Short mmCIF file of C-alpha atoms in Angstrom, two decimals:
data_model
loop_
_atom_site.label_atom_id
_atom_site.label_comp_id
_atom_site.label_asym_id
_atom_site.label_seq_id
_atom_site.Cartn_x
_atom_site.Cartn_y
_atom_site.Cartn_z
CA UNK A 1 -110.14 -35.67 -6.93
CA UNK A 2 -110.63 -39.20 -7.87
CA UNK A 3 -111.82 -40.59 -11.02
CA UNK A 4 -113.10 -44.21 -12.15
CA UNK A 5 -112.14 -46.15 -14.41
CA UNK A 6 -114.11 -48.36 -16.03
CA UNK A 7 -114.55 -49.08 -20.04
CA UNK A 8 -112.91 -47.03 -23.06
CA UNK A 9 -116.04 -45.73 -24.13
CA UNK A 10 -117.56 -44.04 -20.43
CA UNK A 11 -117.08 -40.63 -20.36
CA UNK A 12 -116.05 -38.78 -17.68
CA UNK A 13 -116.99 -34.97 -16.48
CA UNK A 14 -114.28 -32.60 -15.69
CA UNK A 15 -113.27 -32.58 -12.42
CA UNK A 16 -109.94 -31.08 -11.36
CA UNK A 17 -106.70 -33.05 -9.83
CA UNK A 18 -103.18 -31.79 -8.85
CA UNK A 19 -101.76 -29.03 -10.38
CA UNK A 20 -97.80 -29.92 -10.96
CA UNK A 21 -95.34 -28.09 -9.01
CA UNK A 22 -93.49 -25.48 -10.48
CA UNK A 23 -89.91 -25.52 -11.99
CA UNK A 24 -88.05 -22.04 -12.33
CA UNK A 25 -91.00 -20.26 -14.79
CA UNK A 26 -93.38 -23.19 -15.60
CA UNK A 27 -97.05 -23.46 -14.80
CA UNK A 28 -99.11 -26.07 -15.17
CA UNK A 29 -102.78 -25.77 -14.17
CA UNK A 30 -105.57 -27.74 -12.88
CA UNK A 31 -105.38 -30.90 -14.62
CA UNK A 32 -108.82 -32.30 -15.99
CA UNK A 33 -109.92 -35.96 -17.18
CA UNK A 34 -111.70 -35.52 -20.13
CA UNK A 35 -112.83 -39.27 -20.69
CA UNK A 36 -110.94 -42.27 -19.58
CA UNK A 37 -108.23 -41.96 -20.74
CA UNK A 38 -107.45 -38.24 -21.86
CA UNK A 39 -106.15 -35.67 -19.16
CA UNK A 40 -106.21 -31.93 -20.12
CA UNK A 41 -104.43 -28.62 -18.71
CA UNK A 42 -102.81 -25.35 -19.32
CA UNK A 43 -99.48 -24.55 -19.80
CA UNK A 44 -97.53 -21.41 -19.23
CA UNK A 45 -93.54 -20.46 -19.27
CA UNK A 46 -91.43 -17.79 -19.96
CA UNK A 47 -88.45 -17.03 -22.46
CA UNK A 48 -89.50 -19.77 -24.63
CA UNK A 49 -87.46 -20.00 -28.32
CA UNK A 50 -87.22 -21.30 -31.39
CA UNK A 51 -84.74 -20.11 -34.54
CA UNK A 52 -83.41 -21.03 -37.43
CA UNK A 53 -80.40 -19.22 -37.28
CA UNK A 54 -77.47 -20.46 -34.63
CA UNK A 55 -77.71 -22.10 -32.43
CA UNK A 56 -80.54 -23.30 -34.65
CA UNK A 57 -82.31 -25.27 -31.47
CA UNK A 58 -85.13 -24.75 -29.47
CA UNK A 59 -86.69 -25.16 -25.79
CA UNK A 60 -89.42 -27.34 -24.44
CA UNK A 61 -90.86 -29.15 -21.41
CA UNK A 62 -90.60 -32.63 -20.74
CA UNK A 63 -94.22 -33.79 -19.53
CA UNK A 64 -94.59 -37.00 -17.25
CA UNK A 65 -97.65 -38.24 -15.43
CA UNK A 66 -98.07 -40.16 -12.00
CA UNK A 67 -100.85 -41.62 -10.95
CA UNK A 68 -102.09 -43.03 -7.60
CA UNK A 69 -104.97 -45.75 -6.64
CA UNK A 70 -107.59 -43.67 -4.69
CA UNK A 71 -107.28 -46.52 -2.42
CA UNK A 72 -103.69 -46.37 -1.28
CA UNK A 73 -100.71 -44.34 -0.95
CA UNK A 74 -98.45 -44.96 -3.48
CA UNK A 75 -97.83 -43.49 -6.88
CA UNK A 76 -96.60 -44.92 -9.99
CA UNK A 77 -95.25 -43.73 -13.47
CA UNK A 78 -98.33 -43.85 -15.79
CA UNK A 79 -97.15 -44.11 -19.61
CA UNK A 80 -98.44 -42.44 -22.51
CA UNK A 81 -99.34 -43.32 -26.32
CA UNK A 82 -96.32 -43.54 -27.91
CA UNK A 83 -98.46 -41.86 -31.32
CA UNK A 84 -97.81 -38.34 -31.54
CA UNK A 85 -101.36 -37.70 -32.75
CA UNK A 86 -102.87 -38.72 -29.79
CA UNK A 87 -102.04 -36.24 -27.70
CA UNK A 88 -102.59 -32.16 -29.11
CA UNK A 89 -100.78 -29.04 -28.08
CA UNK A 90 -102.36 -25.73 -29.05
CA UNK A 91 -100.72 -22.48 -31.07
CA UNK A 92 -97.54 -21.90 -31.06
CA UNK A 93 -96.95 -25.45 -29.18
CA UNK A 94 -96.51 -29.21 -30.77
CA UNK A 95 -96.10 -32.14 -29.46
CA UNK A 96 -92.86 -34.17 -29.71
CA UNK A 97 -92.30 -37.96 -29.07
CA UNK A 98 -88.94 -39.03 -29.33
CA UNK A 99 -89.50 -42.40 -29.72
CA UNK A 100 -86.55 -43.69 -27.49
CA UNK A 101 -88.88 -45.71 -25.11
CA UNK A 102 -90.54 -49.02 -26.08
CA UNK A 103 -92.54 -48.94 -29.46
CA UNK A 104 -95.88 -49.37 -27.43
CA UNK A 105 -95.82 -46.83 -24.86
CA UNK A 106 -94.17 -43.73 -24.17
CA UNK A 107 -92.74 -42.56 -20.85
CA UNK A 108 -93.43 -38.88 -21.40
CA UNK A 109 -93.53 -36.84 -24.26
CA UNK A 110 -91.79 -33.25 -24.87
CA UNK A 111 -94.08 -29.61 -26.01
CA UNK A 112 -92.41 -27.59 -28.10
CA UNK A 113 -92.72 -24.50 -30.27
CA UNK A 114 -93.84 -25.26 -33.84
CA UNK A 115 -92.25 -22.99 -35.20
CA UNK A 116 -89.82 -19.82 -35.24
CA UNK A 117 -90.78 -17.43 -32.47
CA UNK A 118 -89.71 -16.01 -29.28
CA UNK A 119 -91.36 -14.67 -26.31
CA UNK A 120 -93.34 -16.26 -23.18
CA UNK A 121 -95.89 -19.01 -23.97
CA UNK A 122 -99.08 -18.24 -21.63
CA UNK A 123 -101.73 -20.48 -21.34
CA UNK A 124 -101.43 -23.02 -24.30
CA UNK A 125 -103.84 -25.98 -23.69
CA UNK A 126 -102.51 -29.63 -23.80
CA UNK A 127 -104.14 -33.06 -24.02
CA UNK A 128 -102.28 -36.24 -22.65
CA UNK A 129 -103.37 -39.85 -24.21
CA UNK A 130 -102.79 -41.96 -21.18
CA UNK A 131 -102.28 -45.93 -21.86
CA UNK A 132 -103.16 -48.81 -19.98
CA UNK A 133 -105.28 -47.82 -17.15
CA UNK A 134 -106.93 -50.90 -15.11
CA UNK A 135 -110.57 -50.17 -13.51
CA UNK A 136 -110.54 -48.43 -10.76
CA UNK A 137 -110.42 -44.61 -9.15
CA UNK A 138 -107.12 -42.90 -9.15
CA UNK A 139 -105.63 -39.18 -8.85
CA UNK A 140 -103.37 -38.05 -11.23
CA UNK A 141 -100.26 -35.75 -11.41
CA UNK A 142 -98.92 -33.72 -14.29
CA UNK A 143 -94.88 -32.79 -13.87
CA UNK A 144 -92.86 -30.94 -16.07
CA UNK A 145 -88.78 -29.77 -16.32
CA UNK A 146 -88.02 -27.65 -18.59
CA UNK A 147 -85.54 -28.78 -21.61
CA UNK A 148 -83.12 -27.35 -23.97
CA UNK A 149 -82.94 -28.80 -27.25
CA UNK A 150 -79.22 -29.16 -27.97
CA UNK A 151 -78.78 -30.48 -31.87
CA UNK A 152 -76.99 -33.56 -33.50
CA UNK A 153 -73.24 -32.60 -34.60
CA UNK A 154 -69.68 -32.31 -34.27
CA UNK A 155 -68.01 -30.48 -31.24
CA UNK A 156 -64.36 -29.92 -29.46
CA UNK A 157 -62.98 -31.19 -26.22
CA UNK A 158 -61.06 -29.38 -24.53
CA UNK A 159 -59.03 -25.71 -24.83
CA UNK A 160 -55.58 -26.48 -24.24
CA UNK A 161 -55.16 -24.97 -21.02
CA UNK A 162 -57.31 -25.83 -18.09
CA UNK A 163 -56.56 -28.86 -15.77
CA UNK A 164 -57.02 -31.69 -16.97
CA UNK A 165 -58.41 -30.56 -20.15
CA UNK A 166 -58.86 -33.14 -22.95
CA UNK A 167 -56.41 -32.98 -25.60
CA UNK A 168 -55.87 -34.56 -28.82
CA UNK A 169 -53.25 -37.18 -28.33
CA UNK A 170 -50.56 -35.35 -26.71
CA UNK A 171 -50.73 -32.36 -29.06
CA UNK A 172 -52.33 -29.47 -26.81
CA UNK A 173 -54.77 -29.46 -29.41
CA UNK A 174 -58.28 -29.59 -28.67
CA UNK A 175 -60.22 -33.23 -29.63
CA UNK A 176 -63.10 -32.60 -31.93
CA UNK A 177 -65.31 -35.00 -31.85
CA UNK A 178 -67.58 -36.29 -35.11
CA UNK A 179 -69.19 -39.00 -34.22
CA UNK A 180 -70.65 -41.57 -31.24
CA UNK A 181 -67.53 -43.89 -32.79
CA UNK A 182 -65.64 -45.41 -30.06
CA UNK A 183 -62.70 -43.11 -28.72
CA UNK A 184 -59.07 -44.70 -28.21
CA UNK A 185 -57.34 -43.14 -25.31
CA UNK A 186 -54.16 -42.83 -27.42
CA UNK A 187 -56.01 -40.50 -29.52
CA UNK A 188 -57.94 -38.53 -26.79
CA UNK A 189 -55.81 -38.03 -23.38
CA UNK A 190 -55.78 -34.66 -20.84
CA UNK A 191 -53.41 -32.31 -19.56
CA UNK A 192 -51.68 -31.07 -16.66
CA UNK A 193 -51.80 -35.18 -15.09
CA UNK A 194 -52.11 -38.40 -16.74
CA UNK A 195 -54.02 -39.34 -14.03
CA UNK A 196 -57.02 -37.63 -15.62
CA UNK A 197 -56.55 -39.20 -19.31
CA UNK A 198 -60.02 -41.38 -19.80
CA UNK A 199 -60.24 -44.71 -20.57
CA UNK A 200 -60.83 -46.22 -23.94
CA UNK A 201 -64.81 -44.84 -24.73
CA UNK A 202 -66.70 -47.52 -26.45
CA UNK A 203 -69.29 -46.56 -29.23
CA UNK A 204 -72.75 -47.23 -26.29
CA UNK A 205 -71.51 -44.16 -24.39
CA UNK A 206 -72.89 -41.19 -25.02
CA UNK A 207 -69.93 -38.73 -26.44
CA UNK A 208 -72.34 -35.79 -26.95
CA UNK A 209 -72.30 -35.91 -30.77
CA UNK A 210 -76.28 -37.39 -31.12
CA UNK A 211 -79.02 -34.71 -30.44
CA UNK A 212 -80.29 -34.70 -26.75
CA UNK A 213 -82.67 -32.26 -24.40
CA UNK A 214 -80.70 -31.13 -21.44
CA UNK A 215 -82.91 -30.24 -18.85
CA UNK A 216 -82.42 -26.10 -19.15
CA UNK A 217 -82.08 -25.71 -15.41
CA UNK A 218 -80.11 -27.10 -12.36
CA UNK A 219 -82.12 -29.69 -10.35
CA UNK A 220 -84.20 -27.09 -7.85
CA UNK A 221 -85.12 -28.20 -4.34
CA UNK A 222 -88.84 -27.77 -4.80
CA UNK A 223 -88.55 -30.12 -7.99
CA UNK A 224 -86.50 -32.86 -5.48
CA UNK A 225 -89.19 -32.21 -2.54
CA UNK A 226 -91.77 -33.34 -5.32
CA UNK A 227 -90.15 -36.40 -5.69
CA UNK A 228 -89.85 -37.09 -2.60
CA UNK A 229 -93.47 -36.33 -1.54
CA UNK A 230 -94.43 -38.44 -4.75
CA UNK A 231 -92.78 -42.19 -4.23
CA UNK A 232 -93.32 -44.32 -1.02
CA UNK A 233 -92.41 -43.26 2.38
CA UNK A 234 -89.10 -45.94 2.71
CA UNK A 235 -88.08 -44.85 -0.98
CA UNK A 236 -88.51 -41.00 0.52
CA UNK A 237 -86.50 -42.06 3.48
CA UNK A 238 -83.92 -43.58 1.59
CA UNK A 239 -83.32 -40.21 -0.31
CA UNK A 240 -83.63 -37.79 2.15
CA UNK A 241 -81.39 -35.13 1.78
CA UNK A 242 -80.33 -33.43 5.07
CA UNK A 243 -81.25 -29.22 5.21
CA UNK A 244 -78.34 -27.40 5.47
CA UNK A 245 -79.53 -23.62 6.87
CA UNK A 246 -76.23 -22.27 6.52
CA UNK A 247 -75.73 -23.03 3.12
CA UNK A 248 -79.15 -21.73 1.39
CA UNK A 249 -80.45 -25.58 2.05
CA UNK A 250 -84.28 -25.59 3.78
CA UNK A 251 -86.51 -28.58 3.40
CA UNK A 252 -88.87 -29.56 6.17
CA UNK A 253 -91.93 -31.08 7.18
CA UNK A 254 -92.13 -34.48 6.79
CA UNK A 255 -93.42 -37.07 4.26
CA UNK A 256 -95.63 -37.19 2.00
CA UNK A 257 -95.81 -33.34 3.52
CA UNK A 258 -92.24 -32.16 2.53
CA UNK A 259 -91.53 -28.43 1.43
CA UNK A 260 -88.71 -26.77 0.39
CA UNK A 261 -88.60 -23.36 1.83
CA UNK A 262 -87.24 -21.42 -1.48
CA UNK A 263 -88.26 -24.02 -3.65
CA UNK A 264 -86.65 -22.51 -7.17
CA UNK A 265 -82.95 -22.55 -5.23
CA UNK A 266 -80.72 -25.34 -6.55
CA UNK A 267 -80.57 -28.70 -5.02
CA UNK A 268 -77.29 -29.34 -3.07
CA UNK A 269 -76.06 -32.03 -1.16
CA UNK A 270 -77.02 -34.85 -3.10
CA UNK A 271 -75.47 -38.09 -3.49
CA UNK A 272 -74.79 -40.27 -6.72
CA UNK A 273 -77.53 -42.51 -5.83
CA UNK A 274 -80.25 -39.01 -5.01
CA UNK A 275 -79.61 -37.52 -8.59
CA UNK A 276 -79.89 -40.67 -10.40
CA UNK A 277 -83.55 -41.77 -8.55
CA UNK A 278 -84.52 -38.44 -9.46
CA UNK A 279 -83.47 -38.75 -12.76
CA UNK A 280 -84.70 -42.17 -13.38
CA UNK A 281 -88.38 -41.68 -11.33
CA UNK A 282 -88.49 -38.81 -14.12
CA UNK A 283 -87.10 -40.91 -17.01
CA UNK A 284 -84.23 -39.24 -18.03
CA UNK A 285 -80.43 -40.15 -17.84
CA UNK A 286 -77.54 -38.27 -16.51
CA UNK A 287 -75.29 -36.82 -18.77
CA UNK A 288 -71.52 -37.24 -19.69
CA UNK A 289 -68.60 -35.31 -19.31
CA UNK A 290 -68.01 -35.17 -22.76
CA UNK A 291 -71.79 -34.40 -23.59
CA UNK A 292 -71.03 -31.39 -20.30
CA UNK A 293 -68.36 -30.11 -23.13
CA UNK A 294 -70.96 -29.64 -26.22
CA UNK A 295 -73.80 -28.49 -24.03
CA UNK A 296 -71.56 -25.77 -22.43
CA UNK A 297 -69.58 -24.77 -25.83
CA UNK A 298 -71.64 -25.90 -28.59
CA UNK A 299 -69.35 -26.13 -31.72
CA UNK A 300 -67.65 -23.03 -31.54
CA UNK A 301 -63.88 -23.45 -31.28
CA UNK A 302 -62.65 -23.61 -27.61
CA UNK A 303 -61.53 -20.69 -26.02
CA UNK A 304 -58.43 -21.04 -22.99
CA UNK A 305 -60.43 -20.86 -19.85
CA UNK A 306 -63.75 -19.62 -21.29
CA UNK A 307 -66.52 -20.20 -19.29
CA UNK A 308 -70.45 -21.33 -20.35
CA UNK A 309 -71.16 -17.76 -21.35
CA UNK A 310 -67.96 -18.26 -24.09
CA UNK A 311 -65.45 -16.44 -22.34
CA UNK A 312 -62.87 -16.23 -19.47
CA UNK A 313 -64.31 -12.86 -18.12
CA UNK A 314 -66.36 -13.16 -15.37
CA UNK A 315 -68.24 -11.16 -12.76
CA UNK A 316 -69.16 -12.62 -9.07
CA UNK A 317 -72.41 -12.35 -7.08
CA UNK A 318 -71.99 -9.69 -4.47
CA UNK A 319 -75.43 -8.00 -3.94
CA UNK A 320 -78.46 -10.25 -4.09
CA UNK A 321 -82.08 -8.72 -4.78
CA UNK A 322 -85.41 -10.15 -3.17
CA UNK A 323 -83.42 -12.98 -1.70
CA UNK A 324 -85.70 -16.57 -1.37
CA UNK A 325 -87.78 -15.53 -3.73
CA UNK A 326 -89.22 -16.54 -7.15
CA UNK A 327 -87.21 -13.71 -8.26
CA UNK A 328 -84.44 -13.53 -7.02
CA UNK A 329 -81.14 -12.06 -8.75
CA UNK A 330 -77.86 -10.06 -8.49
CA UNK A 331 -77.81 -6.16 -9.07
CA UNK A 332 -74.16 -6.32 -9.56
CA UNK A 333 -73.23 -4.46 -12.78
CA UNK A 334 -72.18 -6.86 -15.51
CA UNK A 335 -69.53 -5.43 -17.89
CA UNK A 336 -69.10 -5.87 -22.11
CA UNK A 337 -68.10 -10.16 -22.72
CA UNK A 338 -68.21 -10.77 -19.05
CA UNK A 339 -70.89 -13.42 -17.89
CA UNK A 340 -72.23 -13.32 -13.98
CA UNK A 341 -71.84 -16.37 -11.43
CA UNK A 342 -72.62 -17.04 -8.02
CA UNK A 343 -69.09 -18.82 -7.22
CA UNK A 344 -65.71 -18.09 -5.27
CA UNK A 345 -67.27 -18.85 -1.52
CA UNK A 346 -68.97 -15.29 -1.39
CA UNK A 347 -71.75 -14.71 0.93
CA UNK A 348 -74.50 -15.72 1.70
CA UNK A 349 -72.95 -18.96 0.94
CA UNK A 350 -75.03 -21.43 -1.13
CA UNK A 351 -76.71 -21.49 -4.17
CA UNK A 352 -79.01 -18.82 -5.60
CA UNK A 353 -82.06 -19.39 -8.09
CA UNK A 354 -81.84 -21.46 -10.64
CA UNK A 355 -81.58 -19.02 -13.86
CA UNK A 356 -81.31 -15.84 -11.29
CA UNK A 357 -79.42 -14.24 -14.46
CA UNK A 358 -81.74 -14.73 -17.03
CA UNK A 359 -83.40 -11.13 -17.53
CA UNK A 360 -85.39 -9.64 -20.45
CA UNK A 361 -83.18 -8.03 -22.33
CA UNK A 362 -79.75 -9.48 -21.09
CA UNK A 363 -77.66 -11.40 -23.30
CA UNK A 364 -75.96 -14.11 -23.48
CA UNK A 365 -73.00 -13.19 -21.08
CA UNK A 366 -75.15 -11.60 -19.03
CA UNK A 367 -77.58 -14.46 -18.43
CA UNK A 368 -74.30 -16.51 -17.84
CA UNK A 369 -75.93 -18.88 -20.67
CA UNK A 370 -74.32 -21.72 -22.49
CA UNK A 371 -74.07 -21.49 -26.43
CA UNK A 372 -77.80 -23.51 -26.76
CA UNK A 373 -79.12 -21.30 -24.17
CA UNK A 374 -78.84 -23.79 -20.73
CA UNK A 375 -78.72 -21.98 -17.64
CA UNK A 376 -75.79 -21.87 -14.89
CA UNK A 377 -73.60 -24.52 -16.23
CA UNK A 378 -70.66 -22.37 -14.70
CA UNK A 379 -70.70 -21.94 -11.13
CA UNK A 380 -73.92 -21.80 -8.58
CA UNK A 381 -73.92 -25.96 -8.06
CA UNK A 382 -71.50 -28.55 -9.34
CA UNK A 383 -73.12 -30.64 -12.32
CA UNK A 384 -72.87 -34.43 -11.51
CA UNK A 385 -71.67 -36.05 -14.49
CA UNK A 386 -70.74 -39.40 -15.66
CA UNK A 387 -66.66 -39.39 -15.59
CA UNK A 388 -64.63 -41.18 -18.79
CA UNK A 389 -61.38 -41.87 -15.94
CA UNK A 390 -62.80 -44.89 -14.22
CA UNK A 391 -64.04 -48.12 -15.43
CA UNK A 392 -67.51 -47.66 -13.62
CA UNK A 393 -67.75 -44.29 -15.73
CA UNK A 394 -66.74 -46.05 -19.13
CA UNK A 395 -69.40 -48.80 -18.97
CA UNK A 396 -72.37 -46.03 -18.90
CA UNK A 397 -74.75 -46.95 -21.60
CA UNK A 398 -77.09 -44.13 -21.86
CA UNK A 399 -80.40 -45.88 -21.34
CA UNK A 400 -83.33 -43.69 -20.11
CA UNK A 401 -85.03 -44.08 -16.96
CA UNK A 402 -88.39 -46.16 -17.02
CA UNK A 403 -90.12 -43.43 -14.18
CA UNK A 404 -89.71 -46.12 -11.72
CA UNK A 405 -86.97 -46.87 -8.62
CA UNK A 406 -86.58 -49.96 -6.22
CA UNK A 407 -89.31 -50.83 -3.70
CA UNK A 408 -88.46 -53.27 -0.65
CA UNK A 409 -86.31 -54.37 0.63
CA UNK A 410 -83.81 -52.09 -0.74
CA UNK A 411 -86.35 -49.14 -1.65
CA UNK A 412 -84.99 -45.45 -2.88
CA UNK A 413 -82.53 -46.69 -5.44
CA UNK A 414 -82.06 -46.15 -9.80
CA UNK A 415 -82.79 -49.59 -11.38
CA UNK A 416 -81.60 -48.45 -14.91
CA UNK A 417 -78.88 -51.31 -16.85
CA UNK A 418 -76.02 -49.63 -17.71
CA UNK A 419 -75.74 -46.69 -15.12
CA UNK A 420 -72.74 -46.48 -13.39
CA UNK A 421 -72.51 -46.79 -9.49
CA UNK A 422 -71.27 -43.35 -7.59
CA UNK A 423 -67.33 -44.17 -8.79
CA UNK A 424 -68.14 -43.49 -12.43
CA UNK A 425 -69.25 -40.05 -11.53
CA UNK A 426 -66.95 -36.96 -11.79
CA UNK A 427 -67.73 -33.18 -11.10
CA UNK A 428 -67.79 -30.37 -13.82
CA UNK A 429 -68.68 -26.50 -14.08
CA UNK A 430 -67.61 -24.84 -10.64
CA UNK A 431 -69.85 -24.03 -8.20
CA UNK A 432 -70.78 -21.09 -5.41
CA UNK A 433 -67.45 -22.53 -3.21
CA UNK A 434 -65.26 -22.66 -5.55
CA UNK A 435 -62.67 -20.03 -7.87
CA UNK A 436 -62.83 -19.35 -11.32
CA UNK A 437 -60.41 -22.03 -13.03
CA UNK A 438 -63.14 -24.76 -11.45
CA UNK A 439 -65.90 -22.83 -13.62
CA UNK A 440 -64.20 -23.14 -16.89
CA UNK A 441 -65.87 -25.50 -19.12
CA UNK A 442 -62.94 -28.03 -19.86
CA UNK A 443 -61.75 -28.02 -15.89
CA UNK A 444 -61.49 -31.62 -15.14
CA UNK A 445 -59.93 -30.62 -11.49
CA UNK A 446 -63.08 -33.08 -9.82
CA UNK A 447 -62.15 -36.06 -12.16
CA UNK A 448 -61.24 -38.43 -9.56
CA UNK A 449 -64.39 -37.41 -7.37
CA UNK A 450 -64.58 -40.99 -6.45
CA UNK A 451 -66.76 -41.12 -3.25
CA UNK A 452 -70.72 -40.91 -1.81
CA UNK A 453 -70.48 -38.03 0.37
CA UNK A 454 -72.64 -35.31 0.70
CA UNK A 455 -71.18 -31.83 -0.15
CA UNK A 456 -72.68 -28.33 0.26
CA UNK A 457 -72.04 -27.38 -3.17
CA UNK A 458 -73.23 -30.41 -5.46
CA UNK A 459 -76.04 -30.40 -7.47
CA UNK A 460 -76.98 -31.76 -11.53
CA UNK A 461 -79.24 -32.41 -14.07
CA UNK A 462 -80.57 -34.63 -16.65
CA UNK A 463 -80.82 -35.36 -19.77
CA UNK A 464 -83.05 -37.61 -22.69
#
């Protein structure tokens, strides 16, 4: 539907836009313009949480608006007011602006439970205060990813036995880390090869210590099909990702038409540069190694080879239920401490659903959850991460996406200061190809994963 623009003080009648596509258990309905400048909608997802007792965190969803002139083709990032008042959220949700974009506008804003409670959230209505509209008509779309909150404090590196672990010094010991301080690579080094020790970590990159929202899922290829259906048609074609049938990997149809066949599967076969547009067109960042470490273990002390559900013991995917669907899981029985992964080159190869573990009533092992509760940081699709080994990986400030990426002549491309090019990436958490070891949290085996290939196995996420 298209609505005009014209002075803050005409009124508009409801009229419905786009709904936003779905993430793994997130609706978002029809999306209304109350007045010029207010949109309105529904909200629904499932498992949501908030405790005071550990992990002492929460989840939320990161909203983000686009909006196109009815006149053309192309949508833009629209901001929003950067005054938490503006906007309202109703029982048990809130509103949360982080304030980490400029003072006078705010790229997005996060909804979040206001207080302790458990349980789905169905239906909860939300108002968006948009800024800066010029005259004119324009459609609108609502997105949202779904976040974990993971809190401000200290943490460990490494657990004195995987390769390439960090280590404290040369001690064995694990590195527990108290601050964003700079890091000396005398005083934090690896295992195994020296090859792997990082370089000296100045005080602007992120170390994992300062609270951040990880997004709670891996990237899924209905989220990336989206974005792809959502920027220009050269910045699509720049980013295409290639299907891969054999490997759980269907997108076709063609722009601004695109459709991922199972769209809550993760997204494989992305490049450096794929993740990062996605990440900046949605204004968030990618994450570090080091921040991988905290978001996986929290601040428990490490365990030798544990995995994201806390231990070593593991179960693999061998029977999969209502396959390509928005349900899909594995039936395989999951026994006492052991947490369940889709990894070690098992068929069907690829990647499963995003969260396939997460049941009512599992725990945390069985949901194959980290310590904050983030989904399938062991195994299913290699996380993307910024590396600490390489100078292009050391130099990562973590500035946030601004919802934009490069137009012509070089369209399809992350415009963010202080992101690293695809050498200061690295590779962490295992995936559906590969064994065990590679799932353990401190694994560094990928460190050196200095090229822009595609692979079958690689996925990621973001953070803010």
């Amino acid at each position: 539907m298209k609505f005009k623009i014209l002075t803050p003080f005409l009124i508009i009648t409801m009229l419905v836009i786009y709904k936003s596509p779905l993430a793994n258990n997130l609706s978002i309905g029809d999306v209304t313009l109350l007045n010029d400048s207010t949109l309105t909608f529904e909200i629904s997802w499932e498992n949501s949480w908030r405790t005071d007792s550990p992990p002492y965190n929460h989840d939320a969803v990161w909203l983000f608006v686009k909006k196109r002139d009815c006149g053309g083709s192309q949508w833009s990032h629209t901001d929003l007011s950067p005054v938490s008042t503006a906007h309202t959220a109703s029982s048990p949700l809130e509103v949360y602006i982080d304030g980490k974009d400029a003072s006078t506008n705010a790229k997005g804003l996060f909804v979040r439970r206001s207080s302790v409670g458990a349980g789905n959230i169905s239906s909860s209505m939300v108002t968006l205060r948009v800024r800066d509209l010029p005259s004119g008509l324009y459609d609108f779309k609502v997105f949202g990813i779904e976040m974990v909150q993971i809190p401000q404090g200290a943490f460990y590196l490494g657990d004195g036995a995987s390769y390439g672990s960090f280590q404290k010094s040369t001690t064995g010991e694990p590195y527990h880390v108290t601050s964003e301080s700079s890091i000396s690579n005398s005083n934090l080094s690896s295992l195994t090869t020296t090859s792997a020790r990082p370089g000296n970590l100045p005080s602007s990159y992120p170390k994992g210590y300062n609270e951040v929202y990880c997004m709670k899922y891996e990237l899924t290829q209905g989220q990336y099909t989206e974005f792809l259906n959502t920027i220009a048609s050269d910045q699509a074609a720049t980013r295409a990702v290639p299907q891969l049938t054999a490997y759980r990997l269907l997108i076709t149809g063609v722009w601004p038409t695109i459709v991922a066949t199972h769209p809550h599967r993760a997204m494989t076969n992305m490049i450096w540069d794929d993740l990062t547009a996605y990440l900046d067109w949605s204004a968030l960042r990618p994450m570090t190694e080091l921040e991988f470490e905290k978001i996986a273990r929290g601040p428990a002390t490490p365990v030798k080879h544990e995995k994201a559900w806390g231990t070593p013991l593991i179960v693999g995917v061998t029977s999969i239920v209502t396959d390509g669907t928005a349900t899909e899981s594995a039936s395989n029985t999951i026994p006492p401490a052991h947490g369940i992964s889709k990894y070690n080159n098992t068929t069907p190869h690829g990647p499963m659903r995003v969260g396939f573990a997460g049941k009512p009533g599992n725990n945390r092992h069985q949901s194959g959850a980290s310590y904050y509760g983030v989904m399938d940081l062991s195994g299913n699709a290699s996380e993307t991460v910024v590396g600490s080994v390489h100078a292009n990986g050391t130099s990562f400030v973590g500035n946030l996406g601004d919802g934009e990426i490069t137009t012509t002549p070089t369209p399809g491309i992350q415009n963010v200061s202080g992101w690293p090019n695809y050498l200061g990436r690295t590779l962490r958490g295992g995936s559906w190809r590969y064994n065990d070891t590679y799932l353990s949290i401190s694994d560094r085996s990928r460190y050196n994963y200095y090229n822009n290939s595609r692979y079958n196995y690689v996925g990621g996420r973001g953070v803010r």
